[in-house]
Coordinates of C-alpha atoms in Angstrom, one line a residue:
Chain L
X1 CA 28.0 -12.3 14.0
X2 CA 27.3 -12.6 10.4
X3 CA 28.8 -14.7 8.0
X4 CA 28.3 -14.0 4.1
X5 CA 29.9 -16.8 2.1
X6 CA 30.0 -16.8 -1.6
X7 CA 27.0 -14.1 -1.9
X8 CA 26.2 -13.2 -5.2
X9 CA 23.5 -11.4 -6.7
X10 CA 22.2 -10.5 -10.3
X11 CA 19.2 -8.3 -11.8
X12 CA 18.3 -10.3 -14.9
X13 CA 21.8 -10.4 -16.9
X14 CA 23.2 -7.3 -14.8
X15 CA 25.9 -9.0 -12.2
X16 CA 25.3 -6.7 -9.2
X17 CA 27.2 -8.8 -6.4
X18 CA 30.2 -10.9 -7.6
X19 CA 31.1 -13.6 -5.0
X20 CA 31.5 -11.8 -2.1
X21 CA 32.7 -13.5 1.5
X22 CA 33.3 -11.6 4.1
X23 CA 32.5 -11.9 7.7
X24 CA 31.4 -9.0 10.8
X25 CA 32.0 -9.2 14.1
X26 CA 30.0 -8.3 17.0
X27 CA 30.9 -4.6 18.3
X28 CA 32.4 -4.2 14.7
X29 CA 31.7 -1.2 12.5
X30 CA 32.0 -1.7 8.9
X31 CA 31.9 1.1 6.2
X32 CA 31.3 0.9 2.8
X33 CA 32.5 3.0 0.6
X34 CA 32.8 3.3 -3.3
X35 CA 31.4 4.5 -6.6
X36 CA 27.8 4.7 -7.0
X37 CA 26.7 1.4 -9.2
X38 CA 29.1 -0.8 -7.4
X39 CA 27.0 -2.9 -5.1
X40 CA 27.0 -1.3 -2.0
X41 CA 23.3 -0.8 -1.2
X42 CA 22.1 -4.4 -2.3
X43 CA 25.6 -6.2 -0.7
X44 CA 23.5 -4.1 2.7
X45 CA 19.8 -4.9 1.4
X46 CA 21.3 -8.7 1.3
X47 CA 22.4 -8.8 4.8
X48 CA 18.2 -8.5 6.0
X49 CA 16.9 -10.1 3.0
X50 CA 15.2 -7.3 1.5
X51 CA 17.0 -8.9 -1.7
X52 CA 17.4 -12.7 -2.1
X53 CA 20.9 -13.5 -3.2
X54 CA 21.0 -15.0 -6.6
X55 CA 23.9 -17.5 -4.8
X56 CA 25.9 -17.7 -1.3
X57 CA 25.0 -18.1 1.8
X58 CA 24.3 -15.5 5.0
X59 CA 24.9 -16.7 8.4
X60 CA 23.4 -14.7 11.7
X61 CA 24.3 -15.5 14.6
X62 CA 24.4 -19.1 13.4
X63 CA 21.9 -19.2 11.7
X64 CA 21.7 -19.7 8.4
X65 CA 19.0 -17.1 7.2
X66 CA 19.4 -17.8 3.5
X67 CA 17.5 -21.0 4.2
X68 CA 13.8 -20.8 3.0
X69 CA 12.8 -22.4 5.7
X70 CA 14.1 -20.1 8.0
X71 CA 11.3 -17.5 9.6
X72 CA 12.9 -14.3 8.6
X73 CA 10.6 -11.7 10.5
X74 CA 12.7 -13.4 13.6
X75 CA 15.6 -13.0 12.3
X76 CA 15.0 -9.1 10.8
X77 CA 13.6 -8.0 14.9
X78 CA 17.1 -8.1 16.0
X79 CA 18.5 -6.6 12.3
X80 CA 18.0 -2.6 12.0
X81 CA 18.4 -0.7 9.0
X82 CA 17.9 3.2 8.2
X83 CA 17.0 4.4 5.0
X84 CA 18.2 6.9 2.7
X85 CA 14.8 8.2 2.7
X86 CA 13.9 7.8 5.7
X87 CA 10.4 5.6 5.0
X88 CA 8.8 7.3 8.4
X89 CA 5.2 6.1 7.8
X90 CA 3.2 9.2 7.1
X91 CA -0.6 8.3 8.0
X92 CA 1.2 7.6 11.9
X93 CA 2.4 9.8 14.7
X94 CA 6.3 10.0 15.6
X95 CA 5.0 7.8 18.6
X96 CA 3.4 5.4 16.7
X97 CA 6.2 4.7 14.3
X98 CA 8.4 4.0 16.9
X99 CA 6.2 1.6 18.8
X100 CA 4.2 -0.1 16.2
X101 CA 6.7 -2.9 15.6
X102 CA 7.7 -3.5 19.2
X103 CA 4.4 -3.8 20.4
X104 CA 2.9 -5.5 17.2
X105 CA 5.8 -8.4 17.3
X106 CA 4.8 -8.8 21.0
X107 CA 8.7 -7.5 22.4
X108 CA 7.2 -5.6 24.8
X109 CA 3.8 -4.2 25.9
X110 CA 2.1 -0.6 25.0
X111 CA 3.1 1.2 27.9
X112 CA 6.5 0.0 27.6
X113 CA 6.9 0.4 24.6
X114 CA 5.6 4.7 24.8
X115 CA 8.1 5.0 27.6
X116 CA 11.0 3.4 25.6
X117 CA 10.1 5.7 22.3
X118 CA 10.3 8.7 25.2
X119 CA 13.5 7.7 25.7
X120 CA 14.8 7.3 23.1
X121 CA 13.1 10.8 21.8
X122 CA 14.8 12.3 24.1
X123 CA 18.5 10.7 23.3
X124 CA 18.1 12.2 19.8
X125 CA 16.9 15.1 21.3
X126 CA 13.1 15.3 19.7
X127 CA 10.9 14.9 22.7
X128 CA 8.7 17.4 21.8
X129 CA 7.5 15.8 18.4
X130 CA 6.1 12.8 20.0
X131 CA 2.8 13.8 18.6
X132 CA 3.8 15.3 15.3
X133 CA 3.3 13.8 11.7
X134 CA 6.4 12.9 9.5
X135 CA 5.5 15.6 7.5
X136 CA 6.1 18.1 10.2
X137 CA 9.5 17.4 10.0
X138 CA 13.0 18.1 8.8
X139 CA 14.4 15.6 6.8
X140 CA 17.8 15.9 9.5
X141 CA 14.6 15.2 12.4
X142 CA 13.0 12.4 10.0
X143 CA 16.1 10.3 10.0
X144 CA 17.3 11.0 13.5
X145 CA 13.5 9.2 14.0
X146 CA 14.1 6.7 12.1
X147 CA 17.0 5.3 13.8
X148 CA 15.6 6.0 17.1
X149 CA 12.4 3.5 15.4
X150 CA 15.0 1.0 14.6
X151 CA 17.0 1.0 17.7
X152 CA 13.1 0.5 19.4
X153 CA 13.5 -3.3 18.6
X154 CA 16.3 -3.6 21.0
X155 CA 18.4 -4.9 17.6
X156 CA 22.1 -6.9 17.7
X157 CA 22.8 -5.1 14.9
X158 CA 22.3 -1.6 13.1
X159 CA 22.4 -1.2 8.4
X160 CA 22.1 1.7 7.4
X161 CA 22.1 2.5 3.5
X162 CA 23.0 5.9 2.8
X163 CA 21.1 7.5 5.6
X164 CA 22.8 10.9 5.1
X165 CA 22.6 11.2 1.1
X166 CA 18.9 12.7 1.1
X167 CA 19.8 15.5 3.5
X168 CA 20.5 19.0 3.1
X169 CA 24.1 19.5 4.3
X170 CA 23.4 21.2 7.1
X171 CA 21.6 18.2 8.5
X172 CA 24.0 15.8 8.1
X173 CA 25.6 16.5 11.0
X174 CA 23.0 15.8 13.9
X175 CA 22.2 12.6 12.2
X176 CA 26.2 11.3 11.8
X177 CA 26.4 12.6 15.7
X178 CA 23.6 10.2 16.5
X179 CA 25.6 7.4 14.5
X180 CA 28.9 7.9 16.4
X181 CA 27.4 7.9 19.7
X182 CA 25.3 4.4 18.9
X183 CA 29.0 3.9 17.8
X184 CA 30.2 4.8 20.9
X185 CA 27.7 2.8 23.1
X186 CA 29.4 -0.7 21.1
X187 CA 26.8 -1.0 18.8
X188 CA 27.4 -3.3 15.9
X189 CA 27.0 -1.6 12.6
X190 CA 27.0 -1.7 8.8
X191 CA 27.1 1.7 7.2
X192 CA 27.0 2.3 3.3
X193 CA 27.8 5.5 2.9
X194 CA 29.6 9.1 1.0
X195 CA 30.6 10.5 4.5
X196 CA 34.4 9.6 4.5
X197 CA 34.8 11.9 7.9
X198 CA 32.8 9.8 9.2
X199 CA 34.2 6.3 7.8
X200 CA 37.8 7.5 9.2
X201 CA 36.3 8.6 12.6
X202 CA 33.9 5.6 13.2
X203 CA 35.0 2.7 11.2
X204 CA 36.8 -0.2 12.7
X205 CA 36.9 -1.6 8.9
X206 CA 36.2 0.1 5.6
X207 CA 35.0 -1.8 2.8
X208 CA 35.9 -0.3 -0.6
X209 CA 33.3 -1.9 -3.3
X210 CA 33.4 -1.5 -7.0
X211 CA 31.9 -3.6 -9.9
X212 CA 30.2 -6.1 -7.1
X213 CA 33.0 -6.8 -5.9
X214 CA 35.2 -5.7 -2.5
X215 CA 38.5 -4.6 -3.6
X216 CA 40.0 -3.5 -0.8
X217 CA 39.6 -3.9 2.8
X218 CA 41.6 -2.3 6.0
X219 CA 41.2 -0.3 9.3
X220 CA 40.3 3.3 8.6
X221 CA 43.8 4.6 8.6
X222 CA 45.7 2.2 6.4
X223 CA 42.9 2.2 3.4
X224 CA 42.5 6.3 3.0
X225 CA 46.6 6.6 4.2
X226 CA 47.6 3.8 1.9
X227 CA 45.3 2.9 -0.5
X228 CA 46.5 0.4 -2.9
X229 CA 44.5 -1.0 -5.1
X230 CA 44.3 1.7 -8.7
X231 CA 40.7 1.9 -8.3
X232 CA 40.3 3.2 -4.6
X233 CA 43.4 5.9 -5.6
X234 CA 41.1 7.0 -8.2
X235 CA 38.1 6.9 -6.2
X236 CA 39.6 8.4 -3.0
X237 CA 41.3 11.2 -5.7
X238 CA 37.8 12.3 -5.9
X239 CA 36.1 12.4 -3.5
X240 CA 38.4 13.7 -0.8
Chain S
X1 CA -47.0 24.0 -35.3
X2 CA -47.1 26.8 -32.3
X3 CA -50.7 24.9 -32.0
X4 CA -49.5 21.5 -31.6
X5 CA -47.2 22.9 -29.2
X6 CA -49.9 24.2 -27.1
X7 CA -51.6 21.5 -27.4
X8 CA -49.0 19.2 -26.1
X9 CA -48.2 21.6 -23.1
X10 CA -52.1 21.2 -22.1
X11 CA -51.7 17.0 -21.8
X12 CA -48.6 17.5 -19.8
X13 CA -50.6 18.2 -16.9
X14 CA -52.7 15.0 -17.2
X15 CA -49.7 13.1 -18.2
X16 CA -47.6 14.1 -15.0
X17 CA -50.6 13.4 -12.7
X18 CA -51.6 9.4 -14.4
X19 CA -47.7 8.9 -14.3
X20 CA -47.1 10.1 -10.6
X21 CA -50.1 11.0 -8.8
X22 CA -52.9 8.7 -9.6
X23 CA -53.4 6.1 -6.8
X24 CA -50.5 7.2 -5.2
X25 CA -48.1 5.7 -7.8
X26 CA -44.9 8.2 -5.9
X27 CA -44.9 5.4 -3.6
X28 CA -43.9 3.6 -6.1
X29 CA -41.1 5.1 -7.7
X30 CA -39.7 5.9 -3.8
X31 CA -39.5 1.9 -3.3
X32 CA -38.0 1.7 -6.1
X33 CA -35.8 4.0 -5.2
X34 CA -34.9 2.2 -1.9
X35 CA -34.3 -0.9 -3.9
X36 CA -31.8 0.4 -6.3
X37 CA -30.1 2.2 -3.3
X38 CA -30.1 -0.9 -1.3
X39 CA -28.4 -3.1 -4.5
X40 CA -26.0 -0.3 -5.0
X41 CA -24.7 -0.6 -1.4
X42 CA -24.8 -4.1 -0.6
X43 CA -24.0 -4.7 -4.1
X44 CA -20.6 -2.2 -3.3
X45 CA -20.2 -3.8 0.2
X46 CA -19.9 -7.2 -0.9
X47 CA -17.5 -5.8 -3.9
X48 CA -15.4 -4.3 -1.9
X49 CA -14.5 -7.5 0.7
X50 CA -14.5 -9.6 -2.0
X51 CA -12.4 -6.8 -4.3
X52 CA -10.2 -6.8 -1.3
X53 CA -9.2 -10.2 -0.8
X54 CA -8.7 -10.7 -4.1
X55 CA -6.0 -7.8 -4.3
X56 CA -4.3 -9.1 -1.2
X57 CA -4.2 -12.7 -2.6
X58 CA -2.4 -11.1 -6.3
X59 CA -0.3 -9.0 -4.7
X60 CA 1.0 -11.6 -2.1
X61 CA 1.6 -13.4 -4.7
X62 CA 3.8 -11.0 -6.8
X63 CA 5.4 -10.5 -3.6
X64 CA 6.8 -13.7 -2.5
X65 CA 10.5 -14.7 -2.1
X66 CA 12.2 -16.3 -4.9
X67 CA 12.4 -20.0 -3.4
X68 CA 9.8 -19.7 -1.1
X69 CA 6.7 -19.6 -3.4
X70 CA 3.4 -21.0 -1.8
X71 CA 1.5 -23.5 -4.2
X72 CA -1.9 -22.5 -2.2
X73 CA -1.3 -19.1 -3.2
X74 CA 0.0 -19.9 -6.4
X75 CA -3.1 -21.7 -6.9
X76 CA -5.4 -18.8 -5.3
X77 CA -3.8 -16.2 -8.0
X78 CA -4.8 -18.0 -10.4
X79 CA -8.4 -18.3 -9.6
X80 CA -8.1 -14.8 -9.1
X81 CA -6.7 -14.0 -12.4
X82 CA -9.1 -16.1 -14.4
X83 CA -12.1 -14.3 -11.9
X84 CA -11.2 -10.7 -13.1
X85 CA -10.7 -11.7 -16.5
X86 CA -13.6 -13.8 -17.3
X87 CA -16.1 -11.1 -15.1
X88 CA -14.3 -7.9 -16.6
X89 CA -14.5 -9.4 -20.2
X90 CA -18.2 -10.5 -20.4
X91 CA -21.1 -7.6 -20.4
X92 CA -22.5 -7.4 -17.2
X93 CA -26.4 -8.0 -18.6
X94 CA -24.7 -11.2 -19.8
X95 CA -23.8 -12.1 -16.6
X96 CA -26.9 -11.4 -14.7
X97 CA -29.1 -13.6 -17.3
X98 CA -26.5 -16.6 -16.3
X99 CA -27.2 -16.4 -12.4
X100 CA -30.4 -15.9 -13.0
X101 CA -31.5 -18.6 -15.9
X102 CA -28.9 -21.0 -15.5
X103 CA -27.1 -20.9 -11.5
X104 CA -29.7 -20.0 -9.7
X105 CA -33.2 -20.8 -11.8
X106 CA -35.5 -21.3 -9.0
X107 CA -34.9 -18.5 -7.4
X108 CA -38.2 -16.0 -7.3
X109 CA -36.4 -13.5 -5.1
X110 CA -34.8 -11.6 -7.9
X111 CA -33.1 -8.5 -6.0
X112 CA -31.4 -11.3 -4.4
X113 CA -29.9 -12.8 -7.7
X114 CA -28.9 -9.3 -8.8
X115 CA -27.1 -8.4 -5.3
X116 CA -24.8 -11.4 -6.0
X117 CA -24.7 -10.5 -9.8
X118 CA -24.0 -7.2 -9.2
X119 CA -21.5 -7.6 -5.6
X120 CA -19.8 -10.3 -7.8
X121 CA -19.2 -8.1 -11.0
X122 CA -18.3 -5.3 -8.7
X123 CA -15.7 -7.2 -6.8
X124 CA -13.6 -7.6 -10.0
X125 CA -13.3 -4.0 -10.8
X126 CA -13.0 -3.3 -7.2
X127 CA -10.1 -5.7 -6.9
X128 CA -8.5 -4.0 -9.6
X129 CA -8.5 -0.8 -8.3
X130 CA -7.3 -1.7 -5.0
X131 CA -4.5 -3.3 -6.4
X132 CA -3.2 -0.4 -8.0
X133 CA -3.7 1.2 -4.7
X134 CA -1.6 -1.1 -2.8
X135 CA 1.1 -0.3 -5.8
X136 CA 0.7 3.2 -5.8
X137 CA 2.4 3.0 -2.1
X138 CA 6.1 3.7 -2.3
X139 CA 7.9 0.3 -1.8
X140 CA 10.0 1.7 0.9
X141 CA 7.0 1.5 3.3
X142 CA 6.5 -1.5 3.2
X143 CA 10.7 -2.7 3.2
X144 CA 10.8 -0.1 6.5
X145 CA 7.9 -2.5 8.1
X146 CA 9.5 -5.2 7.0
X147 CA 12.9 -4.7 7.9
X148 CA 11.8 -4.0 11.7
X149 CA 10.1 -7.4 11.4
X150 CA 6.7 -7.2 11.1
X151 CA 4.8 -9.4 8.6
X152 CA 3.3 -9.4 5.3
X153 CA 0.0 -8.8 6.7
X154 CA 1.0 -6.5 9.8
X155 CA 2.7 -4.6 7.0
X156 CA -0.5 -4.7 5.1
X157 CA -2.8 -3.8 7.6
X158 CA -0.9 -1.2 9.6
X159 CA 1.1 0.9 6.8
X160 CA 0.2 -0.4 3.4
X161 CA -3.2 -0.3 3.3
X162 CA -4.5 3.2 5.0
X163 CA -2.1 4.9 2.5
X164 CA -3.7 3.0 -0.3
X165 CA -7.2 4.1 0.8
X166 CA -6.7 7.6 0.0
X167 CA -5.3 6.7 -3.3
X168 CA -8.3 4.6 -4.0
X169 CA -11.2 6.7 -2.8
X170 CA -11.5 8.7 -6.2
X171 CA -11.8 5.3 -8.2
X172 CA -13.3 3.8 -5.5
X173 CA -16.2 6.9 -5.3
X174 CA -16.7 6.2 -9.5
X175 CA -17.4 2.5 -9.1
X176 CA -19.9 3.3 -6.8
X177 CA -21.1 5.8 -9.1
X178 CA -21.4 2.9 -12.1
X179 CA -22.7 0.5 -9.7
X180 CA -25.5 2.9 -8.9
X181 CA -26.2 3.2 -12.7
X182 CA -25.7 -0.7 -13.2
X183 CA -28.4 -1.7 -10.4
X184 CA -30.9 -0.8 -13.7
X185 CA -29.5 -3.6 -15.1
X186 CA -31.7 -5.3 -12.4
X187 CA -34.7 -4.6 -14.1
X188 CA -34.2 -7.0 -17.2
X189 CA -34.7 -9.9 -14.8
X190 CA -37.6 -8.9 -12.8
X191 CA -36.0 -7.3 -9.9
X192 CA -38.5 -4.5 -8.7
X193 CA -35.9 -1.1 -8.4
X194 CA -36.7 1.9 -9.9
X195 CA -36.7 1.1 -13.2
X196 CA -39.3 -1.8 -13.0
X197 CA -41.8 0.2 -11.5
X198 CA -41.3 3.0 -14.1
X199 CA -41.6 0.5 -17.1
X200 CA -44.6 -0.8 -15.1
X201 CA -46.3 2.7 -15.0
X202 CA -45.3 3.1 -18.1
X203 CA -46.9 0.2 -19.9
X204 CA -49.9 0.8 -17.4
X205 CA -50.6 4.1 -18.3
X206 CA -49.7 3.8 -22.5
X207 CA -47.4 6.6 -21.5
X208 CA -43.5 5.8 -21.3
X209 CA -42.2 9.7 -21.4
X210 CA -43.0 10.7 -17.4
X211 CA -41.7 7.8 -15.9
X212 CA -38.6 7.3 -17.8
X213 CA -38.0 11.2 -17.9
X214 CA -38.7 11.0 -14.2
X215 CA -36.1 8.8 -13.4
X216 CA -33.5 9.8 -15.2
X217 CA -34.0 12.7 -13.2
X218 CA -33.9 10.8 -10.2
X219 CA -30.7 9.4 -11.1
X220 CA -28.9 12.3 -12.7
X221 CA -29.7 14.2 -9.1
X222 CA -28.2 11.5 -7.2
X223 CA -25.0 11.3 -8.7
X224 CA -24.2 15.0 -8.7
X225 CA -25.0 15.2 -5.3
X226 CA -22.6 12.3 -4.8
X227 CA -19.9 13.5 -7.1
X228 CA -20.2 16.9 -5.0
X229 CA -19.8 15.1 -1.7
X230 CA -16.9 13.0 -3.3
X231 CA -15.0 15.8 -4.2
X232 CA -15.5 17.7 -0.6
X233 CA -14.1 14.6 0.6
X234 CA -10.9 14.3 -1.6
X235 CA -10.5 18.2 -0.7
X236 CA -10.3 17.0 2.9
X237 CA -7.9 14.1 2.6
X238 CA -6.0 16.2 0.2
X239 CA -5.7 19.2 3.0
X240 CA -4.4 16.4 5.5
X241 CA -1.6 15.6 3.8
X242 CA 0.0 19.3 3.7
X243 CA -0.5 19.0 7.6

């Protein structure tokens, strides 16, 4: 479904993403894992464009959408990513953030488009804040909105960067339980994040990144019951 | 000296009644009220739109994708850039002697030369401040519009922009405020707003100190009624945000 091939990336002299390949297939969920500073957000931000590659080249679907020429609005209505803060837009309803895009890209009409955000209000269990401001909010409700405003563009394929490390713990449950049953429903995803539960559970691959580059890569079970590589011991030694 | 005093007390009355009352010169000041009220708003108006595409175009510009710059809007920054500098670096009586001697010399409708004089000198500093609007928006609004595909100018128009209005409003609420004060500025070439027809008085009368006192007055009033109905406004924005 996407093909990265030789992807690197650099802020000024800093080396940020070191020749990375790597390729994700459709139904596949990859996790990211490793130390904060090694790549992981921008390898994710690099898979929509929010940041241009420095080198490489990123194939969706085909297509390849590192090409200038390529009209990437297209190609980021069927790519949706969650935040680690959220970005809800504050000056509009929870209605209005959900169906904005959909009905502003011309996918579907209005109407359609309130009686899909109902929907999907209701899958995440927030029906009743339809009307409500971001503001009125949790931050656990936020991003449980967020993905439901993602999921609104009927997208191939789900990022999400972090979206549990701005939450109080106690909230990062009802948003992971949202995760594992987009999971659940074959959804293909990329998910940077700290949650190894979840990365076990979920994960049909688990990427370990450090210093831009990915230093270890295996199903769930053989990377946290045999990691190899020194670096993922060490990491792994900390953080479970 | 308490003579003099009581002597100058005892013309005041005369002096008030040549300088506003006599052949029904209120009228007077009043339409030269209206003028300088009209210049300030069509004068803010035409700031604004042009302020406004002007901050779009430069921060468009500083927006584009590495590889995919636009050499129209490459082109367009740049006209923008040297139209801010050259307007915000020259003194605005300056500028209104050069449309009105040297662009537009023919011209007898003066209040017209000064609306574009002063819309055009407005626009600059306008642009300015809307630009740091449109950067005083968190960046992850506009990736999260973005990233579900919308475009630059959806983006813009939808999310970027009505959060960037409340940011500008106070700076946005001064301009209009110097503007107001700037439409004097009018006077020097022959456009008849409040401060023409107070000179005029003056000069007819051999008695400057009403008129000009008068208008100051005039103006001082107007802006602290304004700067009292700007802040009631910011008070009410301010309360919608803890909604």
């Amino acid at each position: 479904m996407i093909d990265v091939k030789n992807l690197s990336k650099s802020f000024g002299d800093h080396l940020v993403l070191d020749d990375i390949s790597q390729h994700i297939y459709p139904g596949e969920k990859v996790v990211v894992i490793g130390p904060s500073g090694s790549g992981k957000s921008t390898f994710l931000r690099c898979l929509n464009l929010l940041e241009t590659p420095s080198a490489g080249t990123i194939s969706f679907q085909g297509t390849v959408i590192t090409d200038p020429k390529v009209k990437i609005d297209q190609v980021r209505q069927q790519m949706g990513m969650v935040f680690q803060h959220f970005n809800l837009f504050p000056n509009m309803t929870i209605r209005k953030n959900i169906t904005l895009a959909p009905v502003r890209t011309g996918l579907m009409k209005q109407e359609e488009a309130d009686e899909l955000a109902g929907h999907l209000l209701q899958r995440v269990d927030l029906t009743d804040k339809a009307d409500a401001y971001p503001s009125q909010l949790s931050g656990g409700q936020k991003q449980r909105v967020a993905i439901v405003r993602a999921l609104a563009m009927r997208p191939k394929l789900m990022l999400f960067d972090e979206p549990t490390s701005a939450l109080d713990p106690e909230m990062v449950g009802e948003v992971l339980d949202v995760m594992k049953e987009l999971a659940r429903d074959g959804m293909t995803m990329v998910v940077v994040t700290h949650e190894m539960g979840f990365a076990r559970e979920v994960g049909s691959r688990v990427l370990f990144m450090a210093d831009g580059k990915v230093l270890e890569e295996a199903p769930p079970a053989e990377l946290f019951g045999a990691p190899k590589h020194a670096r993922l011991q060490d990491f792994l030694s900390k953080v479970l | 000296m308490f003579q003099s005093l009581i002597d100058w007390l005892d013309r005041i009355g005369p002096r008030l009644q040549r300088a506003f009352i006599e052949g029904d010169r209120w009228k007077l000041y009043l339409q030269g009220l209206g003028t300088t009220m009209e210049l300030t708003v069509i004068a803010l108006i035409f700031g604004v739109l042009l302020g406004l595409i002007v901050a779009v175009i430069r921060s468009a510009h500083d927006q584009q994708r590495i590889g995919r710059r636009n050499f129209v809007l490459g082109v367009l920054n740049v006209l923008c850039q040297i139209y801010t500098t050259v307007i915000r670096g020259t003194p605005m009586l300056v500028q209104l002697f050069i449309w009105t001697f040297v662009i537009f010399p023919t011209q007898r409708n003066k209040v017209l030369v000064a609306f574009i004089g002063l819309g055009v000198n407005s626009g600059a500093y306008v642009a300015e401040i809307i630009r740091g609007g449109l950067m005083s928006v968190d960046a992850g609004q506009s990736e999260a519009g973005r990233s579900l595909g919308l475009g630059y100018f959806d983006t813009m128009r939808f999310i970027v922009i009505p959060q960037a209005f409340k940011n500008i409003l106070p700076s946005l609420g001064n301009e209009f405020i110097t503007l107001f004060k700037d439409t004097s500025l009018a006077q020097a070439i022959g456009g008849a707003e409040m401060l023409y027809y107070a000179s005029t008085i003056g000069g007819r009368t051999f008695d400057y100190m009403p008129p000009l006192l008068g208008i100051a007055a005039m103006y001082l009033a107007i802006v602290i009624v304004f700067t009292w109905l700007q802040g009631r406004l910011e008070r009410r924005l301010r309360e919608s945000d803890r909604r």
